[in-house]
CSV table of C-alpha atoms in Angstrom, one decimal:
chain,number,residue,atom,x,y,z
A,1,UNK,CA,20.4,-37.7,74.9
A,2,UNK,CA,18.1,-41.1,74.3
A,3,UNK,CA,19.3,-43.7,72.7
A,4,UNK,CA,19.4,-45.0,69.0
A,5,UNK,CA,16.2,-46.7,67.8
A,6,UNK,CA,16.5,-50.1,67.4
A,7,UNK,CA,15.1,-49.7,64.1
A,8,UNK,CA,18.0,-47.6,63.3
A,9,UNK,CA,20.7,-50.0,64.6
A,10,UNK,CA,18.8,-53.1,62.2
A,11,UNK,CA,18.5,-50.9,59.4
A,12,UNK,CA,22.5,-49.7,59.5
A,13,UNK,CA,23.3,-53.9,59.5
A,14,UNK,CA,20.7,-54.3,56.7
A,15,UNK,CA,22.2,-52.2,54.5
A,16,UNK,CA,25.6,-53.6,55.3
A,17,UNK,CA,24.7,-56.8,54.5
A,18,UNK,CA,23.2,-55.9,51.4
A,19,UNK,CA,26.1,-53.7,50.5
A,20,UNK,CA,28.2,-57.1,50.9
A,21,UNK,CA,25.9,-58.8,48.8
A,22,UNK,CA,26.1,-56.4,45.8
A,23,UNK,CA,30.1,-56.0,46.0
A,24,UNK,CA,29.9,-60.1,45.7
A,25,UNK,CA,27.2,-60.3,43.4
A,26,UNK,CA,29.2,-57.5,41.1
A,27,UNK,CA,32.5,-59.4,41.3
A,28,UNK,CA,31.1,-62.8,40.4
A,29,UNK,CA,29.2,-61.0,37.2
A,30,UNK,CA,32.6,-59.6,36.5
A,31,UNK,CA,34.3,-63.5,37.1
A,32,UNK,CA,31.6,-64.9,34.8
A,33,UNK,CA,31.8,-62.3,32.1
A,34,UNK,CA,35.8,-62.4,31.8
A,35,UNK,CA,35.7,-66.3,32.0
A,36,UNK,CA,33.2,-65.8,28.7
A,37,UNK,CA,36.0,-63.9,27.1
A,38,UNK,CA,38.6,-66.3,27.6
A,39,UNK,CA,37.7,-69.6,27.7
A,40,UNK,CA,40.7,-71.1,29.2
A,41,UNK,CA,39.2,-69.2,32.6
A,42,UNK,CA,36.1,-70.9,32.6
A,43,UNK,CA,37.1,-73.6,34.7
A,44,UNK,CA,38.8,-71.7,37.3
A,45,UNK,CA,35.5,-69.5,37.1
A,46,UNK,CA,33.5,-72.3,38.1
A,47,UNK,CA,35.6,-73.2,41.1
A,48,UNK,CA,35.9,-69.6,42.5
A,49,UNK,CA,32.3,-68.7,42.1
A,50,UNK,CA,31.8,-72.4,44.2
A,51,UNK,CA,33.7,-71.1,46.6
A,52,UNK,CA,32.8,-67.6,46.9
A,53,UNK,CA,28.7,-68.7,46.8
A,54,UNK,CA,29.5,-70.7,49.8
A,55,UNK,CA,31.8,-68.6,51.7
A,56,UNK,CA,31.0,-65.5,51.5
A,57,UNK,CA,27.5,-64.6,49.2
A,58,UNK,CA,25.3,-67.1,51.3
A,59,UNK,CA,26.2,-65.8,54.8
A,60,UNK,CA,25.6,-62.4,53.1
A,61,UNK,CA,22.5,-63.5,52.0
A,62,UNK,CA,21.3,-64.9,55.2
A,63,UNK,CA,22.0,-61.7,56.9
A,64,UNK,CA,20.2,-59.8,54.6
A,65,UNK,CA,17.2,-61.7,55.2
A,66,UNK,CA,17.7,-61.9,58.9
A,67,UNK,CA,17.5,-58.1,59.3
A,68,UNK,CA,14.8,-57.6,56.3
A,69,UNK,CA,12.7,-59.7,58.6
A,70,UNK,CA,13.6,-58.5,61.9
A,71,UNK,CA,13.1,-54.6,60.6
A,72,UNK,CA,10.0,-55.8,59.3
A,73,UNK,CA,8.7,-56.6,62.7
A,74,UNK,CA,10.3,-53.3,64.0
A,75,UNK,CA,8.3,-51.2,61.7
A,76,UNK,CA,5.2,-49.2,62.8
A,77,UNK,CA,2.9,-50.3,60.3
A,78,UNK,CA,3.7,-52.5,57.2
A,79,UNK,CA,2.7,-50.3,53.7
A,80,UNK,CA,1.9,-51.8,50.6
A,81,UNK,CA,5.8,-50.4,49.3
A,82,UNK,CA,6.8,-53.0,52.3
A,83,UNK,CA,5.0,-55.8,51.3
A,84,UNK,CA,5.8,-55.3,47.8
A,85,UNK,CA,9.3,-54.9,48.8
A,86,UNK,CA,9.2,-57.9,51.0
A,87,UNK,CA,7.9,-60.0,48.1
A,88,UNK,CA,9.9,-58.6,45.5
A,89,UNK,CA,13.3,-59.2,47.7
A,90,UNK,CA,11.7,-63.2,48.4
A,91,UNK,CA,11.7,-63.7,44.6
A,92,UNK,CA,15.5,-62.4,44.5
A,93,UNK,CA,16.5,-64.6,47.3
A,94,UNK,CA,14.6,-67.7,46.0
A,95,UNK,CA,16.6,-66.3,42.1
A,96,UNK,CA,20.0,-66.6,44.5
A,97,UNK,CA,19.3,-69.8,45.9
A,98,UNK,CA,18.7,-71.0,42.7
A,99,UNK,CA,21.5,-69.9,41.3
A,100,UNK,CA,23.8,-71.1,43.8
A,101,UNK,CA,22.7,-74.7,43.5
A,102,UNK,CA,23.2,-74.1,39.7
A,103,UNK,CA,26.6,-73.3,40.4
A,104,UNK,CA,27.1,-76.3,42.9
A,105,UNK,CA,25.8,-78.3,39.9
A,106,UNK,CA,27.8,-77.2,37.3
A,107,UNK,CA,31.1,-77.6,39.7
A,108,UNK,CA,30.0,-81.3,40.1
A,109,UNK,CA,30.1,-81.2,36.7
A,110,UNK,CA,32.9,-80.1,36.1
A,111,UNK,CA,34.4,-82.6,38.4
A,112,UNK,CA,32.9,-85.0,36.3
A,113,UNK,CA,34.8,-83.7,33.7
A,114,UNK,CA,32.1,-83.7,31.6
A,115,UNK,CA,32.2,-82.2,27.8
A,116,UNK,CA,32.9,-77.8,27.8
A,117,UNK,CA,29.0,-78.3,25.7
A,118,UNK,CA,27.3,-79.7,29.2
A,119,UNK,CA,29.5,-76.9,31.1
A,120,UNK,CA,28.6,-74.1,28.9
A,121,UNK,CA,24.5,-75.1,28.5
A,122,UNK,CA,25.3,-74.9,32.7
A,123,UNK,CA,26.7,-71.7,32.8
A,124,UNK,CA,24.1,-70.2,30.9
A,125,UNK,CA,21.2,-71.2,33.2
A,126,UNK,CA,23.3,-69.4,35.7
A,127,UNK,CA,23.9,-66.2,34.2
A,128,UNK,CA,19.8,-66.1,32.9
A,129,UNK,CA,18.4,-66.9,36.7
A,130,UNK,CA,21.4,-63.8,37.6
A,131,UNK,CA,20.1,-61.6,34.9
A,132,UNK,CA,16.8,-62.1,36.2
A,133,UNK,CA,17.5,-61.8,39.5
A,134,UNK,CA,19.1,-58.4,38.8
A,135,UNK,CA,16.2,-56.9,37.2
A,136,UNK,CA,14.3,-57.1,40.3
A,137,UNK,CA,17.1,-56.6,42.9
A,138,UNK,CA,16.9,-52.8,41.3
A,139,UNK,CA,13.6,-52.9,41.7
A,140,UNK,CA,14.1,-53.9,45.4
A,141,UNK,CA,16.8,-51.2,46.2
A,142,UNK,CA,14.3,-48.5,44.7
A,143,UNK,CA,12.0,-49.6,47.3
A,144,UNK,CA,14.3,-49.8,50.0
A,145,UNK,CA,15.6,-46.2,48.8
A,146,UNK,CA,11.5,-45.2,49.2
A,147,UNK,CA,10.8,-46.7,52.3
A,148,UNK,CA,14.3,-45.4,53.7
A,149,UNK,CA,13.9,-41.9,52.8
A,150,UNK,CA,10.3,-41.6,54.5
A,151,UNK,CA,11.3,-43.1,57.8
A,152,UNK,CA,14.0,-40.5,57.7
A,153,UNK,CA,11.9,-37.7,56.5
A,154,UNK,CA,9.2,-38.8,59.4
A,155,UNK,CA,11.7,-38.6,62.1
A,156,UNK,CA,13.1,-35.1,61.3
A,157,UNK,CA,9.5,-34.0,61.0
């Protein structure tokens, strides 16, 4: 019996991570969302997503990226779906960066106490550079999906 790939073993924490990331990413849409609904959440919306951004979705994120680059250099031969893949989950990450600075911002606003007007023009920057962000990670997981299924299919034939 050999042993596992190392491939294999990055791949299993890649998809982790990004597993992580979506579960965050889907609970802060559903924090931002309700907060819309009910105003009086808004402020406690902006401190938890603060939190949660620093906490929890940037470590996440840095994992992701950590073992998209290291199974990048593991792979025998980078395809175009890679390359498009890799450049399509850069724009996403830049998108998330973004977006978490955005929401630094608006919680410095917020402790600036500055008018809900300021606040709400804030959150809406945030949930466009999301929105945009989750059109592509799709496209990303569709890739990954791809690329995934023919490294498997290539090892079983």
């Amino acid at each position: 019996m050999g042993s596992i790939p190392m491939i294999n073993i990055v791949a299993v924490l890649h998809l982790a991570f990004v597993s992580a990331l979506i579960g965050v990413i889907a609970t802060e849409t559903v924090m931002e969302l309700h907060s819309l609904r009910s105003k009086d959440l808004h402020h406690s919306a902006i401190r938890f997503h603060l939190w949660i951004d620093l906490l929890i979705e940037a470590p996440a994120a840095l994992g992701v990226v950590v073992t998209g680059i290291a199974m990048a250099t593991l792979v025998n031969e980078l395809t175009t779906y890679h390359l498009l893949k890799i450049t399509f989950a850069s724009i996403v990450f830049i998108l998330g960066f973004t977006c978490i600075l955005r929401v630094i911002r608006r919680n410095r606003l917020r402790e600036g106490q500055v008018s809900e007007d300021i606040l709400d023009r804030e959150t809406k920057k945030i949930h466009l550079t999301a929105a945009s962000a989750y059109i592509l990670i799709i496209v990303v997981l569709v890739l990954g999906v791809w690329l995934a299924y023919n490294r498997v299919l290539h090892f079983y034939q």
